[in-house]
PDB file of N, CA, C and O in Angstrom:
ATOM      1  N   MET A 127       1.573  20.372 -15.395  1.00 57.00           N
ATOM      2  CA  MET A 127       2.096  19.038 -15.214  1.00 57.00           C
ATOM      3  C   MET A 127       1.529  18.100 -16.281  1.00 57.00           C
ATOM      4  O   MET A 127       2.240  17.252 -16.784  1.00 57.00           O
ATOM      5  N   VAL A 128       0.255  18.248 -16.584  1.00 60.00           N
ATOM      6  CA  VAL A 128      -0.373  17.397 -17.595  1.00 60.00           C
ATOM      7  C   VAL A 128       0.278  17.621 -18.947  1.00 60.00           C
ATOM      8  O   VAL A 128       0.559  16.668 -19.679  1.00 60.00           O
ATOM      9  N   LEU A 129       0.544  18.870 -19.282  1.00 64.00           N
ATOM     10  CA  LEU A 129       1.152  19.165 -20.574  1.00 64.00           C
ATOM     11  C   LEU A 129       2.567  18.595 -20.667  1.00 64.00           C
ATOM     12  O   LEU A 129       2.955  18.066 -21.704  1.00 64.00           O
ATOM     13  N   LEU A 130       3.317  18.693 -19.607  1.00 61.00           N
ATOM     14  CA  LEU A 130       4.672  18.146 -19.606  1.00 61.00           C
ATOM     15  C   LEU A 130       4.665  16.624 -19.521  1.00 61.00           C
ATOM     16  O   LEU A 130       5.556  15.969 -20.021  1.00 61.00           O
ATOM     17  N   GLY A 131       3.650  16.061 -18.886  1.00 61.00           N
ATOM     18  CA  GLY A 131       3.587  14.621 -18.685  1.00 61.00           C
ATOM     19  C   GLY A 131       3.157  13.827 -19.887  1.00 61.00           C
ATOM     20  O   GLY A 131       3.332  12.617 -19.930  1.00 61.00           O
ATOM     21  N   ARG A 132       2.585  14.468 -20.874  1.00 64.00           N
ATOM     22  CA  ARG A 132       2.115  13.739 -22.062  1.00 64.00           C
ATOM     23  C   ARG A 132       3.230  12.983 -22.757  1.00 64.00           C
ATOM     24  O   ARG A 132       2.998  11.951 -23.366  1.00 64.00           O
ATOM     25  N   ARG A 133       4.437  13.498 -22.698  1.00 69.00           N
ATOM     26  CA  ARG A 133       5.553  12.863 -23.372  1.00 69.00           C
ATOM     27  C   ARG A 133       6.263  11.851 -22.477  1.00 69.00           C
ATOM     28  O   ARG A 133       7.111  11.098 -22.946  1.00 69.00           O
ATOM     29  N   SER A 134       5.946  11.818 -21.211  1.00 72.00           N
ATOM     30  CA  SER A 134       6.612  10.935 -20.261  1.00 72.00           C
ATOM     31  C   SER A 134       6.022   9.529 -20.327  1.00 72.00           C
ATOM     32  O   SER A 134       4.810   9.337 -20.234  1.00 72.00           O
ATOM     33  N   GLU A 135       6.898   8.539 -20.462  1.00 74.00           N
ATOM     34  CA  GLU A 135       6.447   7.152 -20.495  1.00 74.00           C
ATOM     35  C   GLU A 135       5.800   6.749 -19.159  1.00 74.00           C
ATOM     36  O   GLU A 135       4.792   6.058 -19.131  1.00 74.00           O
ATOM     37  N   THR A 136       6.375   7.220 -18.067  1.00 70.00           N
ATOM     38  CA  THR A 136       5.836   6.902 -16.746  1.00 70.00           C
ATOM     39  C   THR A 136       4.446   7.491 -16.585  1.00 70.00           C
ATOM     40  O   THR A 136       3.520   6.808 -16.125  1.00 70.00           O
ATOM     41  N   TYR A 137       4.274   8.746 -16.962  1.00 72.00           N
ATOM     42  CA  TYR A 137       2.965   9.394 -16.858  1.00 72.00           C
ATOM     43  C   TYR A 137       1.934   8.649 -17.695  1.00 72.00           C
ATOM     44  O   TYR A 137       0.830   8.379 -17.239  1.00 72.00           O
ATOM     45  N   GLN A 138       2.291   8.290 -18.908  1.00 71.00           N
ATOM     46  CA  GLN A 138       1.363   7.578 -19.775  1.00 71.00           C
ATOM     47  C   GLN A 138       1.022   6.204 -19.206  1.00 71.00           C
ATOM     48  O   GLN A 138      -0.125   5.774 -19.246  1.00 71.00           O
ATOM     49  N   GLY A 139       2.029   5.517 -18.677  1.00 71.00           N
ATOM     50  CA  GLY A 139       1.787   4.188 -18.118  1.00 71.00           C
ATOM     51  C   GLY A 139       0.894   4.208 -16.891  1.00 71.00           C
ATOM     52  O   GLY A 139       0.070   3.316 -16.688  1.00 71.00           O
ATOM     53  N   LEU A 140       1.043   5.247 -16.069  1.00 68.00           N
ATOM     54  CA  LEU A 140       0.252   5.317 -14.838  1.00 68.00           C
ATOM     55  C   LEU A 140      -1.147   5.886 -15.060  1.00 68.00           C
ATOM     56  O   LEU A 140      -2.018   5.717 -14.210  1.00 68.00           O
ATOM     57  N   THR A 141      -1.384   6.559 -16.172  1.00 73.00           N
ATOM     58  CA  THR A 141      -2.698   7.154 -16.418  1.00 73.00           C
ATOM     59  C   THR A 141      -3.535   6.393 -17.438  1.00 73.00           C
ATOM     60  O   THR A 141      -4.675   6.772 -17.677  1.00 73.00           O
ATOM     61  N   GLU A 142      -3.013   5.328 -18.010  1.00 72.00           N
ATOM     62  CA  GLU A 142      -3.803   4.530 -18.949  1.00 72.00           C
ATOM     63  C   GLU A 142      -4.869   3.755 -18.187  1.00 72.00           C
ATOM     64  O   GLU A 142      -4.684   3.377 -17.042  1.00 72.00           O
ATOM     65  N   LYS A 143      -5.991   3.516 -18.869  1.00 72.00           N
ATOM     66  CA  LYS A 143      -7.067   2.764 -18.212  1.00 72.00           C
ATOM     67  C   LYS A 143      -6.663   1.315 -17.987  1.00 72.00           C
ATOM     68  O   LYS A 143      -6.991   0.724 -16.975  1.00 72.00           O
ATOM     69  N   GLU A 144      -5.966   0.727 -18.942  1.00 76.00           N
ATOM     70  CA  GLU A 144      -5.466  -0.634 -18.790  1.00 76.00           C
ATOM     71  C   GLU A 144      -3.970  -0.634 -19.070  1.00 76.00           C
ATOM     72  O   GLU A 144      -3.550  -0.776 -20.213  1.00 76.00           O
ATOM     73  N   PRO A 145      -3.166  -0.487 -18.014  1.00 71.00           N
ATOM     74  CA  PRO A 145      -1.715  -0.421 -18.224  1.00 71.00           C
ATOM     75  C   PRO A 145      -1.150  -1.770 -18.659  1.00 71.00           C
ATOM     76  O   PRO A 145      -1.764  -2.819 -18.438  1.00 71.00           O
ATOM     77  N   ASP A 146       0.010  -1.733 -19.274  1.00 77.00           N
ATOM     78  CA  ASP A 146       0.662  -2.983 -19.656  1.00 77.00           C
ATOM     79  C   ASP A 146       1.189  -3.698 -18.406  1.00 77.00           C
ATOM     80  O   ASP A 146       1.064  -3.205 -17.289  1.00 77.00           O
ATOM     81  N   GLU A 147       1.766  -4.874 -18.617  1.00 84.00           N
ATOM     82  CA  GLU A 147       2.204  -5.699 -17.482  1.00 84.00           C
ATOM     83  C   GLU A 147       3.243  -4.999 -16.619  1.00 84.00           C
ATOM     84  O   GLU A 147       3.220  -5.120 -15.393  1.00 84.00           O
ATOM     85  N   ARG A 148       4.138  -4.266 -17.258  1.00 81.00           N
ATOM     86  CA  ARG A 148       5.196  -3.590 -16.508  1.00 81.00           C
ATOM     87  C   ARG A 148       4.625  -2.561 -15.542  1.00 81.00           C
ATOM     88  O   ARG A 148       4.992  -2.529 -14.366  1.00 81.00           O
ATOM     89  N   PHE A 149       3.707  -1.741 -16.017  1.00 79.00           N
ATOM     90  CA  PHE A 149       3.141  -0.720 -15.137  1.00 79.00           C
ATOM     91  C   PHE A 149       2.159  -1.314 -14.137  1.00 79.00           C
ATOM     92  O   PHE A 149       2.004  -0.782 -13.047  1.00 79.00           O
ATOM     93  N   ALA A 150       1.528  -2.423 -14.466  1.00 80.00           N
ATOM     94  CA  ALA A 150       0.684  -3.104 -13.477  1.00 80.00           C
ATOM     95  C   ALA A 150       1.538  -3.624 -12.331  1.00 80.00           C
ATOM     96  O   ALA A 150       1.173  -3.518 -11.164  1.00 80.00           O
ATOM     97  N   ARG A 151       2.716  -4.160 -12.666  1.00 83.00           N
ATOM     98  CA  ARG A 151       3.644  -4.647 -11.636  1.00 83.00           C
ATOM     99  C   ARG A 151       4.182  -3.483 -10.801  1.00 83.00           C
ATOM    100  O   ARG A 151       4.286  -3.579  -9.580  1.00 83.00           O
ATOM    101  N   ILE A 152       4.503  -2.374 -11.469  1.00 81.00           N
ATOM    102  CA  ILE A 152       4.983  -1.182 -10.755  1.00 81.00           C
ATOM    103  C   ILE A 152       3.910  -0.685  -9.792  1.00 81.00           C
ATOM    104  O   ILE A 152       4.197  -0.351  -8.640  1.00 81.00           O
ATOM    105  N   ALA A 153       2.654  -0.639 -10.250  1.00 79.00           N
ATOM    106  CA  ALA A 153       1.560  -0.171  -9.394  1.00 79.00           C
ATOM    107  C   ALA A 153       1.370  -1.104  -8.197  1.00 79.00           C
ATOM    108  O   ALA A 153       1.141  -0.640  -7.074  1.00 79.00           O
ATOM    109  N   GLY A 154       1.483  -2.404  -8.420  1.00 83.00           N
ATOM    110  CA  GLY A 154       1.362  -3.356  -7.310  1.00 83.00           C
ATOM    111  C   GLY A 154       2.449  -3.169  -6.267  1.00 83.00           C
ATOM    112  O   GLY A 154       2.184  -3.192  -5.064  1.00 83.00           O
ATOM    113  N   ARG A 155       3.666  -2.947  -6.737  1.00 86.00           N
ATOM    114  CA  ARG A 155       4.770  -2.709  -5.800  1.00 86.00           C
ATOM    115  C   ARG A 155       4.600  -1.378  -5.082  1.00 86.00           C
ATOM    116  O   ARG A 155       4.951  -1.249  -3.907  1.00 86.00           O
ATOM    117  N   ALA A 156       4.082  -0.382  -5.788  1.00 85.00           N
ATOM    118  CA  ALA A 156       3.852   0.922  -5.152  1.00 85.00           C
ATOM    119  C   ALA A 156       2.825   0.799  -4.035  1.00 85.00           C
ATOM    120  O   ALA A 156       2.991   1.368  -2.953  1.00 85.00           O
ATOM    121  N   TRP A 157       1.746   0.051  -4.280  1.00 86.00           N
ATOM    122  CA  TRP A 157       0.741  -0.148  -3.238  1.00 86.00           C
ATOM    123  C   TRP A 157       1.315  -0.940  -2.066  1.00 86.00           C
ATOM    124  O   TRP A 157       1.012  -0.664  -0.905  1.00 86.00           O
ATOM    125  N   ALA A 158       2.150  -1.934  -2.356  1.00 87.00           N
ATOM    126  CA  ALA A 158       2.778  -2.704  -1.276  1.00 87.00           C
ATOM    127  C   ALA A 158       3.689  -1.805  -0.438  1.00 87.00           C
ATOM    128  O   ALA A 158       3.684  -1.877   0.792  1.00 87.00           O
ATOM    129  N   GLY A 159       4.457  -0.948  -1.104  1.00 88.00           N
ATOM    130  CA  GLY A 159       5.317  -0.009  -0.381  1.00 88.00           C
ATOM    131  C   GLY A 159       4.514   0.960   0.466  1.00 88.00           C
ATOM    132  O   GLY A 159       4.895   1.276   1.596  1.00 88.00           O
ATOM    133  N   THR A 160       3.398   1.417  -0.075  1.00 88.00           N
ATOM    134  CA  THR A 160       2.521   2.310   0.684  1.00 88.00           C
ATOM    135  C   THR A 160       1.983   1.605   1.926  1.00 88.00           C
ATOM    136  O   THR A 160       1.929   2.188   3.009  1.00 88.00           O
ATOM    137  N   GLY A 161       1.611   0.353   1.767  1.00 87.00           N
ATOM    138  CA  GLY A 161       1.118  -0.418   2.911  1.00 87.00           C
ATOM    139  C   GLY A 161       2.164  -0.580   3.993  1.00 87.00           C
ATOM    140  O   GLY A 161       1.863  -0.477   5.188  1.00 87.00           O
ATOM    141  N   VAL A 162       3.404  -0.815   3.594  1.00 88.00           N
ATOM    142  CA  VAL A 162       4.490  -0.946   4.569  1.00 88.00           C
ATOM    143  C   VAL A 162       4.689   0.372   5.319  1.00 88.00           C
ATOM    144  O   VAL A 162       4.806   0.388   6.547  1.00 88.00           O
ATOM    145  N   VAL A 163       4.715   1.480   4.573  1.00 90.00           N
ATOM    146  CA  VAL A 163       4.916   2.787   5.209  1.00 90.00           C
ATOM    147  C   VAL A 163       3.793   3.086   6.200  1.00 90.00           C
ATOM    148  O   VAL A 163       4.037   3.518   7.333  1.00 90.00           O
ATOM    149  N   LEU A 164       2.549   2.840   5.805  1.00 90.00           N
ATOM    150  CA  LEU A 164       1.417   3.118   6.691  1.00 90.00           C
ATOM    151  C   LEU A 164       1.429   2.213   7.920  1.00 90.00           C
ATOM    152  O   LEU A 164       1.108   2.654   9.028  1.00 90.00           O
ATOM    153  N   THR A 165       1.812   0.958   7.752  1.00 88.00           N
ATOM    154  CA  THR A 165       1.869   0.042   8.884  1.00 88.00           C
ATOM    155  C   THR A 165       2.959   0.458   9.868  1.00 88.00           C
ATOM    156  O   THR A 165       2.732   0.479  11.084  1.00 88.00           O
ATOM    157  N   VAL A 166       4.129   0.809   9.367  1.00 91.00           N
ATOM    158  CA  VAL A 166       5.213   1.253  10.249  1.00 91.00           C
ATOM    159  C   VAL A 166       4.818   2.540  10.963  1.00 91.00           C
ATOM    160  O   VAL A 166       5.080   2.708  12.162  1.00 91.00           O
ATOM    161  N   GLU A 167       4.177   3.448  10.233  1.00 92.00           N
ATOM    162  CA  GLU A 167       3.745   4.712  10.850  1.00 92.00           C
ATOM    163  C   GLU A 167       2.734   4.464  11.965  1.00 92.00           C
ATOM    164  O   GLU A 167       2.835   5.035  13.043  1.00 92.00           O
ATOM    165  N   ASN A 168       1.767   3.596  11.726  1.00 91.00           N
ATOM    166  CA  ASN A 168       0.766   3.303  12.755  1.00 91.00           C
ATOM    167  C   ASN A 168       1.384   2.570  13.944  1.00 91.00           C
ATOM    168  O   ASN A 168       1.021   2.828  15.095  1.00 91.00           O
ATOM    169  N   LEU A 169       2.312   1.676  13.684  1.00 92.00           N
ATOM    170  CA  LEU A 169       2.988   0.974  14.771  1.00 92.00           C
ATOM    171  C   LEU A 169       3.804   1.953  15.613  1.00 92.00           C
ATOM    172  O   LEU A 169       3.797   1.892  16.843  1.00 92.00           O
ATOM    173  N   SER A 170       4.474   2.892  14.941  1.00 94.00           N
ATOM    174  CA  SER A 170       5.239   3.913  15.662  1.00 94.00           C
ATOM    175  C   SER A 170       4.327   4.804  16.497  1.00 94.00           C
ATOM    176  O   SER A 170       4.661   5.145  17.640  1.00 94.00           O
ATOM    177  N   ALA A 171       3.188   5.183  15.935  1.00 94.00           N
ATOM    178  CA  ALA A 171       2.233   6.014  16.679  1.00 94.00           C
ATOM    179  C   ALA A 171       1.702   5.250  17.893  1.00 94.00           C
ATOM    180  O   ALA A 171       1.541   5.821  18.980  1.00 94.00           O
ATOM    181  N   PHE A 172       1.433   3.955  17.737  1.00 93.00           N
ATOM    182  CA  PHE A 172       0.951   3.127  18.842  1.00 93.00           C
ATOM    183  C   PHE A 172       1.987   3.071  19.963  1.00 93.00           C
ATOM    184  O   PHE A 172       1.670   3.277  21.135  1.00 93.00           O
ATOM    185  N   ILE A 173       3.243   2.832  19.594  1.00 94.00           N
ATOM    186  CA  ILE A 173       4.313   2.776  20.595  1.00 94.00           C
ATOM    187  C   ILE A 173       4.497   4.135  21.265  1.00 94.00           C
ATOM    188  O   ILE A 173       4.690   4.232  22.480  1.00 94.00           O
ATOM    189  N   GLY A 174       4.403   5.207  20.479  1.00 94.00           N
ATOM    190  CA  GLY A 174       4.504   6.553  21.040  1.00 94.00           C
ATOM    191  C   GLY A 174       3.386   6.856  22.017  1.00 94.00           C
ATOM    192  O   GLY A 174       3.612   7.485  23.059  1.00 94.00           O
ATOM    193  N   GLU A 175       2.187   6.431  21.696  1.00 94.00           N
ATOM    194  CA  GLU A 175       1.057   6.623  22.618  1.00 94.00           C
ATOM    195  C   GLU A 175       1.284   5.868  23.920  1.00 94.00           C
ATOM    196  O   GLU A 175       1.024   6.400  24.998  1.00 94.00           O
ATOM    197  N   LEU A 176       1.749   4.628  23.825  1.00 94.00           N
ATOM    198  CA  LEU A 176       2.013   3.849  25.039  1.00 94.00           C
ATOM    199  C   LEU A 176       3.133   4.480  25.862  1.00 94.00           C
ATOM    200  O   LEU A 176       3.046   4.527  27.094  1.00 94.00           O
ATOM    201  N   ALA A 177       4.163   4.977  25.188  1.00 95.00           N
ATOM    202  CA  ALA A 177       5.292   5.588  25.893  1.00 95.00           C
ATOM    203  C   ALA A 177       4.890   6.874  26.609  1.00 95.00           C
ATOM    204  O   ALA A 177       5.463   7.214  27.640  1.00 95.00           O
ATOM    205  N   SER A 178       3.878   7.565  26.090  1.00 95.00           N
ATOM    206  CA  SER A 178       3.445   8.813  26.728  1.00 95.00           C
ATOM    207  C   SER A 178       2.350   8.575  27.769  1.00 95.00           C
ATOM    208  O   SER A 178       1.807   9.525  28.312  1.00 95.00           O
ATOM    209  N   GLY A 179       2.039   7.325  28.037  1.00 94.00           N
ATOM    210  CA  GLY A 179       1.106   7.002  29.103  1.00 94.00           C
ATOM    211  C   GLY A 179      -0.347   6.893  28.680  1.00 94.00           C
ATOM    212  O   GLY A 179      -1.217   6.711  29.523  1.00 94.00           O
ATOM    213  N   ARG A 180      -0.626   7.020  27.399  1.00 94.00           N
ATOM    214  CA  ARG A 180      -2.005   6.880  26.925  1.00 94.00           C
ATOM    215  C   ARG A 180      -2.241   5.446  26.482  1.00 94.00           C
ATOM    216  O   ARG A 180      -1.335   4.628  26.412  1.00 94.00           O
ATOM    217  N   SER A 181      -3.479   5.131  26.157  1.00 91.00           N
ATOM    218  CA  SER A 181      -3.835   3.748  25.847  1.00 91.00           C
ATOM    219  C   SER A 181      -3.366   3.298  24.469  1.00 91.00           C
ATOM    220  O   SER A 181      -3.115   2.120  24.254  1.00 91.00           O
ATOM    221  N   GLY A 182      -3.291   4.200  23.500  1.00 89.00           N
ATOM    222  CA  GLY A 182      -2.900   3.818  22.146  1.00 89.00           C
ATOM    223  C   GLY A 182      -3.958   3.034  21.413  1.00 89.00           C
ATOM    224  O   GLY A 182      -3.691   2.388  20.401  1.00 89.00           O
ATOM    225  N   ASP A 183      -5.166   3.062  21.930  1.00 90.00           N
ATOM    226  CA  ASP A 183      -6.249   2.237  21.396  1.00 90.00           C
ATOM    227  C   ASP A 183      -6.534   2.431  19.904  1.00 90.00           C
ATOM    228  O   ASP A 183      -6.630   1.439  19.183  1.00 90.00           O
ATOM    229  N   PRO A 184      -6.691   3.658  19.389  1.00 89.00           N
ATOM    230  CA  PRO A 184      -6.996   3.777  17.959  1.00 89.00           C
ATOM    231  C   PRO A 184      -5.892   3.189  17.074  1.00 89.00           C
ATOM    232  O   PRO A 184      -6.180   2.530  16.078  1.00 89.00           O
ATOM    233  N   TYR A 185      -4.643   3.412  17.451  1.00 91.00           N
ATOM    234  CA  TYR A 185      -3.541   2.897  16.650  1.00 91.00           C
ATOM    235  C   TYR A 185      -3.430   1.385  16.767  1.00 91.00           C
ATOM    236  O   TYR A 185      -3.028   0.717  15.825  1.00 91.00           O
ATOM    237  N   PHE A 186      -3.788   0.851  17.923  1.00 91.00           N
ATOM    238  CA  PHE A 186      -3.781  -0.600  18.087  1.00 91.00           C
ATOM    239  C   PHE A 186      -4.684  -1.260  17.054  1.00 91.00           C
ATOM    240  O   PHE A 186      -4.315  -2.254  16.434  1.00 91.00           O
ATOM    241  N   TRP A 187      -5.862  -0.700  16.840  1.00 91.00           N
ATOM    242  CA  TRP A 187      -6.793  -1.307  15.889  1.00 91.00           C
ATOM    243  C   TRP A 187      -6.309  -1.189  14.447  1.00 91.00           C
ATOM    244  O   TRP A 187      -6.523  -2.091  13.645  1.00 91.00           O
ATOM    245  N   PHE A 188      -5.616  -0.088  14.125  1.00 88.00           N
ATOM    246  CA  PHE A 188      -5.020   0.013  12.785  1.00 88.00           C
ATOM    247  C   PHE A 188      -3.958  -1.060  12.587  1.00 88.00           C
ATOM    248  O   PHE A 188      -3.898  -1.713  11.550  1.00 88.00           O
ATOM    249  N   VAL A 189      -3.100  -1.238  13.584  1.00 88.00           N
ATOM    250  CA  VAL A 189      -2.022  -2.224  13.489  1.00 88.00           C
ATOM    251  C   VAL A 189      -2.609  -3.638  13.460  1.00 88.00           C
ATOM    252  O   VAL A 189      -2.168  -4.488  12.676  1.00 88.00           O
ATOM    253  N   ALA A 190      -3.599  -3.899  14.290  1.00 90.00           N
ATOM    254  CA  ALA A 190      -4.223  -5.226  14.312  1.00 90.00           C
ATOM    255  C   ALA A 190      -4.897  -5.529  12.972  1.00 90.00           C
ATOM    256  O   ALA A 190      -4.780  -6.647  12.452  1.00 90.00           O
ATOM    257  N   THR A 191      -5.580  -4.553  12.400  1.00 90.00           N
ATOM    258  CA  THR A 191      -6.220  -4.742  11.104  1.00 90.00           C
ATOM    259  C   THR A 191      -5.183  -5.013  10.019  1.00 90.00           C
ATOM    260  O   THR A 191      -5.371  -5.887   9.164  1.00 90.00           O
ATOM    261  N   ALA A 192      -4.077  -4.287  10.048  1.00 87.00           N
ATOM    262  CA  ALA A 192      -3.012  -4.502   9.070  1.00 87.00           C
ATOM    263  C   ALA A 192      -2.418  -5.904   9.211  1.00 87.00           C
ATOM    264  O   ALA A 192      -2.155  -6.580   8.212  1.00 87.00           O
ATOM    265  N   ALA A 193      -2.223  -6.367  10.439  1.00 87.00           N
ATOM    266  CA  ALA A 193      -1.669  -7.705  10.664  1.00 87.00           C
ATOM    267  C   ALA A 193      -2.617  -8.786  10.173  1.00 87.00           C
ATOM    268  O   ALA A 193      -2.195  -9.748   9.515  1.00 87.00           O
ATOM    269  N   ILE A 194      -3.888  -8.628  10.454  1.00 91.00           N
ATOM    270  CA  ILE A 194      -4.888  -9.604   9.992  1.00 91.00           C
ATOM    271  C   ILE A 194      -4.962  -9.610   8.471  1.00 91.00           C
ATOM    272  O   ILE A 194      -5.020 -10.671   7.837  1.00 91.00           O
ATOM    273  N   ALA A 195      -4.940  -8.433   7.862  1.00 89.00           N
ATOM    274  CA  ALA A 195      -4.983  -8.347   6.402  1.00 89.00           C
ATOM    275  C   ALA A 195      -3.745  -8.996   5.786  1.00 89.00           C
ATOM    276  O   ALA A 195      -3.840  -9.719   4.788  1.00 89.00           O
ATOM    277  N   TYR A 196      -2.576  -8.770   6.382  1.00 86.00           N
ATOM    278  CA  TYR A 196      -1.347  -9.364   5.865  1.00 86.00           C
ATOM    279  C   TYR A 196      -1.421 -10.891   5.894  1.00 86.00           C
ATOM    280  O   TYR A 196      -1.125 -11.551   4.905  1.00 86.00           O
ATOM    281  N   VAL A 197      -1.814 -11.446   7.028  1.00 86.00           N
ATOM    282  CA  VAL A 197      -1.902 -12.901   7.148  1.00 86.00           C
ATOM    283  C   VAL A 197      -2.934 -13.453   6.169  1.00 86.00           C
ATOM    284  O   VAL A 197      -2.698 -14.462   5.492  1.00 86.00           O
ATOM    285  N   THR A 198      -4.075 -12.784   6.055  1.00 89.00           N
ATOM    286  CA  THR A 198      -5.122 -13.231   5.135  1.00 89.00           C
ATOM    287  C   THR A 198      -4.623 -13.234   3.697  1.00 89.00           C
ATOM    288  O   THR A 198      -4.812 -14.221   2.971  1.00 89.00           O
ATOM    289  N   PHE A 199      -3.986 -12.156   3.268  1.00 86.00           N
ATOM    290  CA  PHE A 199      -3.487 -12.091   1.895  1.00 86.00           C
ATOM    291  C   PHE A 199      -2.356 -13.083   1.664  1.00 86.00           C
ATOM    292  O   PHE A 199      -2.252 -13.675   0.585  1.00 86.00           O
ATOM    293  N   ALA A 200      -1.485 -13.274   2.646  1.00 83.00           N
ATOM    294  CA  ALA A 200      -0.399 -14.242   2.493  1.00 83.00           C
ATOM    295  C   ALA A 200      -0.947 -15.649   2.305  1.00 83.00           C
ATOM    296  O   ALA A 200      -0.490 -16.399   1.436  1.00 83.00           O
ATOM    297  N   VAL A 201      -1.942 -16.014   3.094  1.00 85.00           N
ATOM    298  CA  VAL A 201      -2.561 -17.333   2.956  1.00 85.00           C
ATOM    299  C   VAL A 201      -3.275 -17.440   1.613  1.00 85.00           C
ATOM    300  O   VAL A 201      -3.133 -18.440   0.894  1.00 85.00           O
ATOM    301  N   PHE A 202      -4.019 -16.419   1.236  1.00 88.00           N
ATOM    302  CA  PHE A 202      -4.762 -16.434  -0.025  1.00 88.00           C
ATOM    303  C   PHE A 202      -3.822 -16.589  -1.206  1.00 88.00           C
ATOM    304  O   PHE A 202      -4.016 -17.463  -2.056  1.00 88.00           O
ATOM    305  N   TRP A 203      -2.785 -15.757  -1.268  1.00 79.00           N
ATOM    306  CA  TRP A 203      -1.888 -15.812  -2.432  1.00 79.00           C
ATOM    307  C   TRP A 203      -1.003 -17.052  -2.429  1.00 79.00           C
ATOM    308  O   TRP A 203      -0.570 -17.494  -3.499  1.00 79.00           O
ATOM    309  N   SER A 204      -0.725 -17.631  -1.258  1.00 83.00           N
ATOM    310  CA  SER A 204       0.056 -18.868  -1.252  1.00 83.00           C
ATOM    311  C   SER A 204      -0.757 -20.025  -1.813  1.00 83.00           C
ATOM    312  O   SER A 204      -0.196 -20.956  -2.376  1.00 83.00           O
ATOM    313  N   ARG A 205      -2.051 -19.963  -1.709  1.00 87.00           N
ATOM    314  CA  ARG A 205      -2.901 -21.021  -2.233  1.00 87.00           C
ATOM    315  C   ARG A 205      -3.296 -20.787  -3.693  1.00 87.00           C
ATOM    316  O   ARG A 205      -3.685 -21.727  -4.385  1.00 87.00           O
ATOM    317  N   HIS A 206      -3.231 -19.552  -4.174  1.00 81.00           N
ATOM    318  CA  HIS A 206      -3.676 -19.234  -5.526  1.00 81.00           C
ATOM    319  C   HIS A 206      -2.533 -18.855  -6.466  1.00 81.00           C
ATOM    320  O   HIS A 206      -2.761 -18.245  -7.501  1.00 81.00           O
ATOM    321  N   THR A 207      -1.320 -19.209  -6.109  1.00 66.00           N
ATOM    322  CA  THR A 207      -0.189 -18.894  -6.988  1.00 66.00           C
ATOM    323  C   THR A 207       0.433 -20.143  -7.488  1.00 66.00           C
ATOM    324  O   THR A 207       0.546 -21.128  -6.898  1.00 66.00           O
TER     325      THR A 207
END
């Protein structure tokens, strides 16, 4: 994969120590997408635990942490943009 990736613009952009603005933006969106997927997955697991009669406690804390982090970052970036 490394040998084939040397010629790929995407591979080079994602493996550089200091990517250009385009790949920095791509990486930021990728992390945001990952956060959405993980939050939906944890919320689904929490609902599934409740539906099966268990407490859902571990998933509740993941979802609560994600919600607090979202609100914190939204407030932070709204004030610093």
